[in-house]
Coordinates of C-alpha atoms and ligand atoms in Angstrom, one line a residue:
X1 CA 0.0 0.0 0.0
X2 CA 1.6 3.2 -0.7
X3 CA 2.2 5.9 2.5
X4 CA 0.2 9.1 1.8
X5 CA 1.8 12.2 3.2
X6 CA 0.3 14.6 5.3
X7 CA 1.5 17.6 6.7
X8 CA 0.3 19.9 9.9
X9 CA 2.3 22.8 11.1
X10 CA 1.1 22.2 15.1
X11 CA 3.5 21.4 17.3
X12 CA 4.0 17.0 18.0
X13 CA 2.1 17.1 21.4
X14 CA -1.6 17.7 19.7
X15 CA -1.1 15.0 17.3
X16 CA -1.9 11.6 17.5
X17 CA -0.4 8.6 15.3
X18 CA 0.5 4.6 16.4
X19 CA 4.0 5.5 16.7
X20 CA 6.0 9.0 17.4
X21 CA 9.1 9.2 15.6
X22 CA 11.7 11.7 17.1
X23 CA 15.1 12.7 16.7
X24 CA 17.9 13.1 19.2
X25 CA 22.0 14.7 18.3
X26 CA 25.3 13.5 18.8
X27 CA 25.4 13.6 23.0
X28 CA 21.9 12.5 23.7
X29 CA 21.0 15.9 22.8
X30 CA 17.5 15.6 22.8
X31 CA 15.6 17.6 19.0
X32 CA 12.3 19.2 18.5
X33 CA 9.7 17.3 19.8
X34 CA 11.3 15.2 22.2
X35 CA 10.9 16.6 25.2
X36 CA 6.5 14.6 24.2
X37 CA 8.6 11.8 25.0
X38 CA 10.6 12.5 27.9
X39 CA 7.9 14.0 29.8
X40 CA 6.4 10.0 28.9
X41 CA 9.1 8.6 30.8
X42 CA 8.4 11.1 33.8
X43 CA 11.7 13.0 32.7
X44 CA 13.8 9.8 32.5
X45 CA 14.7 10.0 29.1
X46 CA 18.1 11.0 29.2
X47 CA 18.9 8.6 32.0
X48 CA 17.5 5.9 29.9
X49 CA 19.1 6.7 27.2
X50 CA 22.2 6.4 28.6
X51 CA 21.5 2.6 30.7
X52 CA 20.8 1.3 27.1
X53 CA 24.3 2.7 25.3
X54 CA 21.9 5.2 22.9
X55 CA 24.1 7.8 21.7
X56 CA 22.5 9.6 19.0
X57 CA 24.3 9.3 16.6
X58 CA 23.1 8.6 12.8
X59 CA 21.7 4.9 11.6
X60 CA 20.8 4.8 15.4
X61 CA 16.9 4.0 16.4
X62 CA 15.8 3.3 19.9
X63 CA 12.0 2.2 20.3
X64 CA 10.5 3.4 23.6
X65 CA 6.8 2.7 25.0
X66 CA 4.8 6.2 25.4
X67 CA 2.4 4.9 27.4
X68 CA 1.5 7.5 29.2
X69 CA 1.7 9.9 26.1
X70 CA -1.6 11.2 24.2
X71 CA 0.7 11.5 21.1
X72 CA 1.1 7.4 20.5
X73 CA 1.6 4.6 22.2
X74 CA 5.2 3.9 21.3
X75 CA 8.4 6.3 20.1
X76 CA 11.3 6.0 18.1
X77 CA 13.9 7.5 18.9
X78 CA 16.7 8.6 16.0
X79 CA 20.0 9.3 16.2
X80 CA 21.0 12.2 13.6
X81 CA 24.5 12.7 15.0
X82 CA 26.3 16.6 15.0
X83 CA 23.8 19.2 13.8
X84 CA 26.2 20.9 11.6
X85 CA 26.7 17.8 9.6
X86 CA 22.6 16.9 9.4
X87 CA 22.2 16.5 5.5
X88 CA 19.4 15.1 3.4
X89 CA 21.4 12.1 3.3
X90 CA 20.9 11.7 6.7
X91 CA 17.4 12.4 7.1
X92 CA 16.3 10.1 4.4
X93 CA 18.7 7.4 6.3
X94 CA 16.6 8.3 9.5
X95 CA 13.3 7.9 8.1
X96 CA 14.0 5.1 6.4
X97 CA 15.0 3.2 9.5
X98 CA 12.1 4.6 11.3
X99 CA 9.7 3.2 8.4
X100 CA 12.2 -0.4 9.4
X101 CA 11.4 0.0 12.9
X102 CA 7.6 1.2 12.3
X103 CA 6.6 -3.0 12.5
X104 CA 3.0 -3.2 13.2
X105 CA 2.1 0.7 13.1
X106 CA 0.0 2.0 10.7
X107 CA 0.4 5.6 11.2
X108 CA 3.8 7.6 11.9
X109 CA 3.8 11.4 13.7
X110 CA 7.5 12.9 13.6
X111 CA 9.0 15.6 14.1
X112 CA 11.8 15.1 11.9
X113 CA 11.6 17.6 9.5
X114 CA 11.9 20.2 12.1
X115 CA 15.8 19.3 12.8
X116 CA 18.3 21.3 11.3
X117 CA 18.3 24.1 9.3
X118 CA 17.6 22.5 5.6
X119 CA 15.3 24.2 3.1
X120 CA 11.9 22.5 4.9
X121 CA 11.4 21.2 0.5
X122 CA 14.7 19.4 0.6
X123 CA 14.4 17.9 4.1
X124 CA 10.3 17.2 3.5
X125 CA 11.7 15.1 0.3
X126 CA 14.5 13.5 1.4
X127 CA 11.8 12.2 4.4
X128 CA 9.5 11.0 2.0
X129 CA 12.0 9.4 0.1
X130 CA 13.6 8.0 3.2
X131 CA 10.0 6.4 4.7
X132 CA 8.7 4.8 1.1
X133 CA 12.1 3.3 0.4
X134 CA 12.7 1.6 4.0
X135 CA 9.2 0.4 3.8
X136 CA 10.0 -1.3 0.2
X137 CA 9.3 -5.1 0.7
X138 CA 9.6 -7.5 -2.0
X139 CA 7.1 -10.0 -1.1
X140 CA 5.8 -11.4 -4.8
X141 CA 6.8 -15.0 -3.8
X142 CA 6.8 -15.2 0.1
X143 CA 3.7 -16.9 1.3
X144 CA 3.9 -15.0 4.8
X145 CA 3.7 -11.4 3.1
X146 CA 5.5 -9.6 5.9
X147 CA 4.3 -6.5 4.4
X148 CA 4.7 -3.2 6.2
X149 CA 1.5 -1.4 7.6
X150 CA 2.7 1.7 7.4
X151 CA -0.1 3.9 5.3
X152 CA 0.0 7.4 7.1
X153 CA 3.3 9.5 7.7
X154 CA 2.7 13.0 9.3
X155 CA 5.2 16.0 9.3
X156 CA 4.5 17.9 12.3
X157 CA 5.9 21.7 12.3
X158 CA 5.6 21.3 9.0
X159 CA 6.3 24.9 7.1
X160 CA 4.1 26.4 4.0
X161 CA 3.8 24.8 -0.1
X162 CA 7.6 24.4 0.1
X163 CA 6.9 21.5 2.7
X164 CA 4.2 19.7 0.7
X165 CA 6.0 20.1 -2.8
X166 CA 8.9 18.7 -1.3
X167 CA 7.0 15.3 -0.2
X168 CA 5.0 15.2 -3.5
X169 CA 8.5 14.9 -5.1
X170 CA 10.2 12.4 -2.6
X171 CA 6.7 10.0 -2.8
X172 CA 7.1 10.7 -6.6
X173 CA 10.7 9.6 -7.2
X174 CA 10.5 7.0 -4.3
X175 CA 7.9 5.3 -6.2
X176 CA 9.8 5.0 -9.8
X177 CA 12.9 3.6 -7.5
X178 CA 10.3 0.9 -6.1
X179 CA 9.1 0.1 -9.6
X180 CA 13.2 -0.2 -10.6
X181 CA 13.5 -2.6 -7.4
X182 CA 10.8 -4.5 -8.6
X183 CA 11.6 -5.2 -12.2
X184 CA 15.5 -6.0 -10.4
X185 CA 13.8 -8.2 -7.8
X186 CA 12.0 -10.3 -10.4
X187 CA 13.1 -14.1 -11.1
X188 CA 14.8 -13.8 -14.7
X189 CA 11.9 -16.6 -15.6
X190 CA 9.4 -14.3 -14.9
X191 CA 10.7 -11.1 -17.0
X192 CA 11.5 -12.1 -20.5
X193 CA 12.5 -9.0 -22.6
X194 CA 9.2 -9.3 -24.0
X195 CA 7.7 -9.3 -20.5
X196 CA 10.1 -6.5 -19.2
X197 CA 9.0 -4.3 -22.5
X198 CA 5.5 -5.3 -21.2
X199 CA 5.9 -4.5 -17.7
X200 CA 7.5 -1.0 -19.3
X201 CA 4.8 -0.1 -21.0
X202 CA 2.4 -0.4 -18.4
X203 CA 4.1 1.6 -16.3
X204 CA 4.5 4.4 -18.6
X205 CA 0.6 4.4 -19.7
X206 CA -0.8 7.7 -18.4
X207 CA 2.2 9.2 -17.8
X208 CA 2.5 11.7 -20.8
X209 CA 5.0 9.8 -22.9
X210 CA 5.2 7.7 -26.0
X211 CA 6.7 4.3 -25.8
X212 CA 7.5 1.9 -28.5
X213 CA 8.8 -1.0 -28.5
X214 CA 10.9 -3.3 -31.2
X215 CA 10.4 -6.5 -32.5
X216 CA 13.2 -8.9 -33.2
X217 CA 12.2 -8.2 -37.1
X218 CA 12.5 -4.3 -36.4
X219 CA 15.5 -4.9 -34.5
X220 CA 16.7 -6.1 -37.7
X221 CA 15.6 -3.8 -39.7
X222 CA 16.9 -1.8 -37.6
X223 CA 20.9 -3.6 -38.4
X224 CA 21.2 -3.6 -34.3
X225 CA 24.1 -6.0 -34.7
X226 CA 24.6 -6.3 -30.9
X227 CA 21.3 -6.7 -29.7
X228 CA 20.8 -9.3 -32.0
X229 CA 23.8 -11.3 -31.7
X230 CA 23.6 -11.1 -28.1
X231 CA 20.1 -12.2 -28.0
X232 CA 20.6 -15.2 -30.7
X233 CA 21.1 -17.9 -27.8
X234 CA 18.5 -17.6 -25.9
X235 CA 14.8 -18.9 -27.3
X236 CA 13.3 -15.4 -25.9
X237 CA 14.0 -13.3 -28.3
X238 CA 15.4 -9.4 -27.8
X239 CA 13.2 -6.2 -27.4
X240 CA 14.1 -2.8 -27.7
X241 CA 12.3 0.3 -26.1
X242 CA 12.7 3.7 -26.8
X243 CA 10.2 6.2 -24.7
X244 CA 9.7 9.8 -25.5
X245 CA 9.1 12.7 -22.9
X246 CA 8.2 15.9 -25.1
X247 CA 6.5 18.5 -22.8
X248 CA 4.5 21.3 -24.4
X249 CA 6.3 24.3 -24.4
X250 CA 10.0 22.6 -23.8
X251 CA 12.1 24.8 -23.1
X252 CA 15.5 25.6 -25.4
X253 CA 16.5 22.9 -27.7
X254 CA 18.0 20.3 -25.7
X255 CA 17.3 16.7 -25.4
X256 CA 19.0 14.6 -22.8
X257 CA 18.9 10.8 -23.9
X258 CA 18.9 8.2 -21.3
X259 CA 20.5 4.8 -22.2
X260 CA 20.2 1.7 -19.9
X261 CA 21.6 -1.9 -20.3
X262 CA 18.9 -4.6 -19.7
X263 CA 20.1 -7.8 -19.6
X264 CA 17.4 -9.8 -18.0
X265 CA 20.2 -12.4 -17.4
X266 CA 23.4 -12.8 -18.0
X267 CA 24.7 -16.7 -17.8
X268 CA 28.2 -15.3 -19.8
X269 CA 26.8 -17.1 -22.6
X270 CA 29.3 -19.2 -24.2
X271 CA 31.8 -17.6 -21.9
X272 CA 29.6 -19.0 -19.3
X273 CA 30.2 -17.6 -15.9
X274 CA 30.6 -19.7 -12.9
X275 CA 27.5 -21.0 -11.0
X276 CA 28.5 -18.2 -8.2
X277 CA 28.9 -15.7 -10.6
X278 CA 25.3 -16.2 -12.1
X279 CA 23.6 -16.0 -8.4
X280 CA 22.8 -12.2 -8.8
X281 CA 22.6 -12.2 -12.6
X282 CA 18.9 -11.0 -12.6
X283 CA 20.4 -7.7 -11.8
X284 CA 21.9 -7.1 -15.0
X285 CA 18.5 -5.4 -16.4
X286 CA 19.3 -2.5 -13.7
X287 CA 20.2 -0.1 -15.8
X288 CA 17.2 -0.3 -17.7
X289 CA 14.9 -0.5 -14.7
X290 CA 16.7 2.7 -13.9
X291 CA 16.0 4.8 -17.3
X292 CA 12.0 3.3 -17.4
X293 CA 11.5 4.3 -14.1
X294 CA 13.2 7.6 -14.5
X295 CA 10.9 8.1 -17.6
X296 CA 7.7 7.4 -15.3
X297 CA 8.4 10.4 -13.1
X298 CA 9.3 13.6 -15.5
X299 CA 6.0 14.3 -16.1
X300 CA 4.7 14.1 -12.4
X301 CA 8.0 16.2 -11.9
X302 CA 7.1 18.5 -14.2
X303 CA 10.2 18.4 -16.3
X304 CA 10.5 21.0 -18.7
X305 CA 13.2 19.2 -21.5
X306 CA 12.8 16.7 -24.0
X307 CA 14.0 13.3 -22.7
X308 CA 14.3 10.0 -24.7
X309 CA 15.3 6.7 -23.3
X310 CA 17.0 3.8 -24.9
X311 CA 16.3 0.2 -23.2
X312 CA 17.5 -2.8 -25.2
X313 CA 16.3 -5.6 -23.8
X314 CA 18.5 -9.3 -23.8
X315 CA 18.7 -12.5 -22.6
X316 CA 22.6 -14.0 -22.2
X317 CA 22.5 -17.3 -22.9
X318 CA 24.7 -20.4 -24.3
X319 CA 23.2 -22.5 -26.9
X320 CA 23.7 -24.1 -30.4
X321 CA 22.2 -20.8 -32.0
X322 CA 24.6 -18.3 -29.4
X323 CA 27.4 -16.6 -30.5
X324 CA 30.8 -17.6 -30.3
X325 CA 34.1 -16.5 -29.2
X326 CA 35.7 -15.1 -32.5
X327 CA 32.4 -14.3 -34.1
X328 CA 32.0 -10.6 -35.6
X329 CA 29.0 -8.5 -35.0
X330 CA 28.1 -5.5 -36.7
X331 CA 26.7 -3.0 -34.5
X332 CA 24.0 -0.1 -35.8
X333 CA 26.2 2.1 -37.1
X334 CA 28.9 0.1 -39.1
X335 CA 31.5 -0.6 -36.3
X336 CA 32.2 -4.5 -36.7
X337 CA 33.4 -5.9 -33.4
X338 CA 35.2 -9.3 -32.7
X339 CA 33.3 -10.6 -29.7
X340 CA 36.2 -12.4 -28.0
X341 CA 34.0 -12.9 -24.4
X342 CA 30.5 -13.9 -24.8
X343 CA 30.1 -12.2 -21.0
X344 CA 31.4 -8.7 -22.1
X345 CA 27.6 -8.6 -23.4
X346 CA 26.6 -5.1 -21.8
X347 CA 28.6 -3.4 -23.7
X348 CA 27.4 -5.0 -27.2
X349 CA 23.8 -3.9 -26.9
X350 CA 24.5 -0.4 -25.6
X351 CA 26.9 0.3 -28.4
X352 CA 23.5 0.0 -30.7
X353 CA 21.6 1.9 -28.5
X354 CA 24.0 4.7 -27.7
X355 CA 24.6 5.2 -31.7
X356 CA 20.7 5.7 -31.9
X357 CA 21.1 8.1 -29.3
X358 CA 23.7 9.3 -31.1
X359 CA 21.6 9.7 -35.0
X360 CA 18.4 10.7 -33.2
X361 CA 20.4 14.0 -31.7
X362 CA 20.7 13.8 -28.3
X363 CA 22.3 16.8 -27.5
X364 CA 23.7 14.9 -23.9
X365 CA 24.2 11.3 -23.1
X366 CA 23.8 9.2 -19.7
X367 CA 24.1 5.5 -19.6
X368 CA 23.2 3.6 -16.8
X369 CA 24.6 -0.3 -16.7
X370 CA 25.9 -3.0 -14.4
X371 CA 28.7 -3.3 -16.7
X372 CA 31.9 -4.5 -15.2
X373 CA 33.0 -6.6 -12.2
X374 CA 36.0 -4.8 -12.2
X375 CA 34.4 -1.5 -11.3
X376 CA 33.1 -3.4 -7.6
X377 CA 36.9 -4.1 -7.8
X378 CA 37.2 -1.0 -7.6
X379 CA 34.8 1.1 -5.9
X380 CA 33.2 -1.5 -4.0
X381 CA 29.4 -2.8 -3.3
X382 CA 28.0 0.8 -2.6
X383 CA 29.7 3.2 -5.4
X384 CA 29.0 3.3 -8.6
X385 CA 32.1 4.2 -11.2
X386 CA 31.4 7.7 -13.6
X387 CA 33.1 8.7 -16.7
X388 CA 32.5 10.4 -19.7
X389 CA 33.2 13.6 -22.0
X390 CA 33.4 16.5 -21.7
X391 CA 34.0 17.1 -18.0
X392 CA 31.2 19.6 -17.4
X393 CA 29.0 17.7 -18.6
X394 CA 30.3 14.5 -16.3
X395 CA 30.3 17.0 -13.2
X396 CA 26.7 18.3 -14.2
X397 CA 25.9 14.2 -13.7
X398 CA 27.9 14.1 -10.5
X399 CA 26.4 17.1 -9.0
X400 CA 23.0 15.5 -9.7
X401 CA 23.9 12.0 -8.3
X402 CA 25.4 13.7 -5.1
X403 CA 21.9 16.3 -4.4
X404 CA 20.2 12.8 -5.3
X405 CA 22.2 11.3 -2.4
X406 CA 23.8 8.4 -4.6
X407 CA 27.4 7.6 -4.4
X408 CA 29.5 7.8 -7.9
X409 CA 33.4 8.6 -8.0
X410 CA 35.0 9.8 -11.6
X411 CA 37.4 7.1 -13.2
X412 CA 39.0 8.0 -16.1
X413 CA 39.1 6.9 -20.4
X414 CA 43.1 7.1 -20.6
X415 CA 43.3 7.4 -24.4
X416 CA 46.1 5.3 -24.1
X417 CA 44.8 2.3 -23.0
X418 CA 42.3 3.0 -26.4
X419 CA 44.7 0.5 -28.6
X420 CA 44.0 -2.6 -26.0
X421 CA 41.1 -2.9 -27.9
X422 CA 42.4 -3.4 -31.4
X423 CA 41.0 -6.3 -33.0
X424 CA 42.4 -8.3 -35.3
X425 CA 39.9 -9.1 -38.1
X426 CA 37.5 -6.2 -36.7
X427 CA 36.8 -2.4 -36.0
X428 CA 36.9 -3.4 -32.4
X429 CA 37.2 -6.2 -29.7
X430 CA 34.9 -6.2 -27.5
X431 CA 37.5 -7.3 -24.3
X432 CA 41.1 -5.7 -23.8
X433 CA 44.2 -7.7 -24.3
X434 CA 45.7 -7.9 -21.1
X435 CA 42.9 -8.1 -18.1
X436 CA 43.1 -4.7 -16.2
X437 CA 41.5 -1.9 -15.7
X438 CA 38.0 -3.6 -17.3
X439 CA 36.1 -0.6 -16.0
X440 CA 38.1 1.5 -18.0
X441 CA 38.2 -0.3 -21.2
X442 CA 34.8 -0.8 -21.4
X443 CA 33.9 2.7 -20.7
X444 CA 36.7 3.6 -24.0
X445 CA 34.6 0.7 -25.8
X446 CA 31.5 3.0 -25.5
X447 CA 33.1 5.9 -26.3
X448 CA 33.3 4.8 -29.7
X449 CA 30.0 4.6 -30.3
X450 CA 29.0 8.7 -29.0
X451 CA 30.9 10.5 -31.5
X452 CA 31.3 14.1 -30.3
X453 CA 28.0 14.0 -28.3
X454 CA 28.5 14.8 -24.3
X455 CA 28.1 11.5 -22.6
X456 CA 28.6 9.8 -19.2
X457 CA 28.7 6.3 -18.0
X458 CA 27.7 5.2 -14.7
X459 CA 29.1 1.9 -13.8
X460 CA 26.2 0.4 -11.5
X461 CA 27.2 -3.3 -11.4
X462 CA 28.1 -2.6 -7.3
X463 CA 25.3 -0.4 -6.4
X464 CA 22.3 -1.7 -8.3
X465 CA 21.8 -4.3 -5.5
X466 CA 22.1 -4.7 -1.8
X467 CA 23.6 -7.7 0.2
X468 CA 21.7 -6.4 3.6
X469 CA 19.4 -3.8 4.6
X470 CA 21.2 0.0 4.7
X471 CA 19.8 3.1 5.3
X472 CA 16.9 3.4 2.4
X473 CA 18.7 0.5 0.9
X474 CA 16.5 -3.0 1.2
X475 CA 18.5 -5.9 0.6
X476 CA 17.8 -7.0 -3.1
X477 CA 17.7 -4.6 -6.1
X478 CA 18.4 -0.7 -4.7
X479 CA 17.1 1.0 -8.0
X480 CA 20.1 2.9 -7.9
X481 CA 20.6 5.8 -10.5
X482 CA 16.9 6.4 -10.8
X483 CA 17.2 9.3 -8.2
X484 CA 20.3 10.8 -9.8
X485 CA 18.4 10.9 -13.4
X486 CA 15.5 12.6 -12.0
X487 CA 17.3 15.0 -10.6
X488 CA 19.7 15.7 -13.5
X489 CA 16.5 15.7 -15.7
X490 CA 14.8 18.4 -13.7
X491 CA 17.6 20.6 -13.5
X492 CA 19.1 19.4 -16.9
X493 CA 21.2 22.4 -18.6
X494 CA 22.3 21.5 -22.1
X495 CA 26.0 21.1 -22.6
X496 CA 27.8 23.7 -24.9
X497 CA 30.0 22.1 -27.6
X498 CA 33.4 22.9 -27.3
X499 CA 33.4 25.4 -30.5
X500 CA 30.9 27.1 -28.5
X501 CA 27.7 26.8 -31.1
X502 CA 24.8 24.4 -30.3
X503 CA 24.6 21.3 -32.2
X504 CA 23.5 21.5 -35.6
X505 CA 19.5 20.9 -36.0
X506 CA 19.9 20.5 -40.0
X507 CA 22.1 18.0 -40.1
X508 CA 21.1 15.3 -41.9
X509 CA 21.7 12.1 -39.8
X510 CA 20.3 8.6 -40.2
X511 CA 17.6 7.7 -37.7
Ligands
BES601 N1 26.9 -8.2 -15.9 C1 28.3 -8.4 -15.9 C2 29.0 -7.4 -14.9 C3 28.7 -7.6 -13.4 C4 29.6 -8.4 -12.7 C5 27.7 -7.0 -12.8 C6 29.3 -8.6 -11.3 C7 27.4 -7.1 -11.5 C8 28.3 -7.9 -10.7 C9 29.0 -8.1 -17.2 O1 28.2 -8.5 -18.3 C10 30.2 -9.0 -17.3 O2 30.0 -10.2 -17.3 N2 31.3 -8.3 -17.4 C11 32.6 -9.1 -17.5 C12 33.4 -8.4 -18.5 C13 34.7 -9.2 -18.8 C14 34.3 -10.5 -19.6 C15 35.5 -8.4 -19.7 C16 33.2 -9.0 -16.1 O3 33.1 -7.9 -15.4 O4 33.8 -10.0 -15.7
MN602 MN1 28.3 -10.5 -18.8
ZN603 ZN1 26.2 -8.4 -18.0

């Protein structure tokens, strides 16, 4: 059930909810609204507090009983750390683990949104955000649904329209993230890439934009070499989507063109991975789920830019009709490439979709895929890798991802390394000779196929899922990215090109 948002600027003692949620600083300093709970405890809070090792500090949650209280039976307590260093990061960490602790209640009072000295819009979002994403369950196949209750979250001291805009949003984007989680959550043998195109399109029905989606026989049509060839060895054949978002009125010419890899499962294909290796291989659509999702939102965010996303659609798989080691593919726009690892697959289907992109004018790129193993190599479970060209456009991406309160760190395309992947009989191979750095050299393989457009990678293959619980993070698929393209699609400023005029409109250019 989703939670429906209210807002009431009275002070936390006249309301009345199943469970008071409250926060407390760094020092069992107690914040606003507190002091409902420590009068509870007949002005034993800090005392208790202290018997039971709560400190306050951030990712801590300590549930009380009220009692005595007219404001709810129960509290949580939530530890938000130094005030200084209260971000929105932190807030939507506390309200997600109040939504965790919330159990059996249906209805939340806090006075969260009252700590600190955020814009009330930023904080309010970041909350909303917080509660709907720790409340995310993924219960489709459990036969004791330990769904959560929670249906009712209340800001109390809540300030004017900046307040209520700001939980419209974070109820908005948290919603696309729970449809990405979702899709990721979903047994590859349930989500075909004709039954992910399906899922797509209802999602995106009523949401002001066009979807269409290709057939295999388009897709050939189409000469999408890699799609194809990845999608040969499995009997479910490939789909492409590509969803328009043209608001009336957009404003300036710039369209920002969203590109994400779905792989509803990658088994290496003839390169077949190890049985370990394929655990978590229903993840490797996440970069698609990331872009539809994204796409659900703009108009509900009121996004005033052209946006057109880019999903093909694969399943990985080793059979007698699969393609081999050695085999050459010819991708949309001419490039042959000498596929020398069936499991470097990612980067196969994006190059068709980033050269549609590409003849379709996006004037800026952003692809989102779980594309390397080497990138968790290097940046670990919870950060995903960034690169691109030119550099303001990759720091107009970062800047998003880090308002949007999702880890990315820059690695860089070293020209250099640009020869590893010279092929023999091709344009291209589609691994490097030599096996490091594989973040890097796949990020120069895509580069190849943006021409001079601005474009940035994000390297999701750590971040698109959780091993445990964290923060807003549920264990399972995190929908990572969606929040960062939301918010670099709402505040999206079209990239000059380096001779300073705008790309040309006239150009002729296949489509
Ligand atoms: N989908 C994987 C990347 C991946 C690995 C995502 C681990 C999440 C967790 C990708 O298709 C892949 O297999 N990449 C290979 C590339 C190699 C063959 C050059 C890899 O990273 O091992
Ligand atoms: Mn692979
Ligand atoms: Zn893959």
């Amino acid at each position: 059930m989703p939670i429906s948002f209210g807002v009431t600027s009275q002070t936390i003692d006249r309301a009345r909810a199943d469970l008071l949620a409250v926060p407390v600083f760094a020092d069992r300093v107690l914040g606003p609204g507190a002091d409902v709970v420590d009068r509870a405890l007949g002005g034993r809070l800090a005392g208790f507090m202290e018997d039971v090792g709560f400190a306050g500090k951030p990712d801590e949650t300590l549930t009380v009983p009220t009692l005595g209280s007219t404001v709810a039976p129960a509290a949580v307590l939530v530890g938000l750390g130094e005030p200084a260093a209260l971000t929105p990061d932190v807030l939507r960490r506390a309200a997600a683990s109040v939504a965790r602790r919330a159990n059996h209640a249906r209805s939340v009072v806090t006075s969260l949104l009252a700590a600190g000295d955020l814009a009330p819009g930023v904080a309010a979002q970041a909350l909303a955000e917080g509660f709907v994403l720790g409340a995310y369950r993924f219960v489709e196949y459990k036969s004791d649904r330990g769904v959560s209750k929670l249906a009712r979250v209340t800001l109390a001291g809540g300030r004017g329209a900046e307040t209520r805009a700001g939980l419209d949003r974070g109820a908005v984007v948290a919603g696309a993230v729970s449809w990405a989680r979702d899709m990721v959550n979903e047994p590859s043998g349930a989500k075909s890439p004709a039954e992910f195109a399906a899922a797509a399109r209802r999602l995106l029905a009523g949401k002001g934009v066009t979807v269409t989606v290709m057939s295999e026989a388009e897709l050939r049509a189409q000469k999408m070499g890699g799609v194809l060839g990845v999608g040969q060895g499995s009997t479910r054949p490939p789909r492409f989507v590509k969803v328009v978002y043209q608001p009336r009125g957009a404003r300036g010419p710039g369209t920002l063109a969203l590109v994400g890899k779905g792989v509803v499962f990658d088994s290496g294909g003839l390169s077949l991975k190890t049985a370990s290796g394929m655990e978590t291989m229903k993840t490797d659509m996440s970069g698609a789920a990331a872009v539809l999702a994204a796409m659900s939102a703009l108009q509900a965010l009121k996004v005033r830019h052209r946006v057109v996303a880019y999903a093909p659609m694969v399943e990985n798989m080793p059979s007698g009709s699969a393609i081999r080691p050695g085999d050459v593919l010819r991708m949309r726009n001419g490039t042959t490439v000498e596929v020398l690892n069936t499991d470097a697959e990612g980067r196969l289907i994006l190059a068709d979709a980033l050269a549609l992109a590409v003849s379709q004018r996006a004037d800026a790129i952003v692809d989102v895929a779980t594309l390397t193993g080497a990138c968790v190599v290097a940046l670990g479970e919870k950060v995903a890798g960034i690169m691109g060209d030119p550099s303001p456009w990759v720091e107009q991406v970062r800047a998003a991802a880090d308002r949007a309160g999702e880890p990315m760190w820059p690695l860089p395309l070293p020209g250099d390394y640009r020869k590893l992947l010279d092929s023999e009989v091709a344009d291209l191979r589609n691994i490097s000779t030599g096996g490091y750095g594989g973040a890097l050299t796949a990020g120069l393989f895509l580069q190849s196929f943006v021409g001079d457009v601005p474009w940035a990678h994000l390297d999701i293959a750590g971040p698109a899922r959780a091993a445990a619980d964290d923060g807003e993070l549920t264990r399972g698929g995190t929908g990572f990215a969606v929040r960062t393209l939301l918010e670099l699609a709402s505040t999206f400023e079209a990239p000059v090109r380096p001779n300073g005029r705008p790309r040309p409109r006239t150009a002729k250019r296949r489509s």
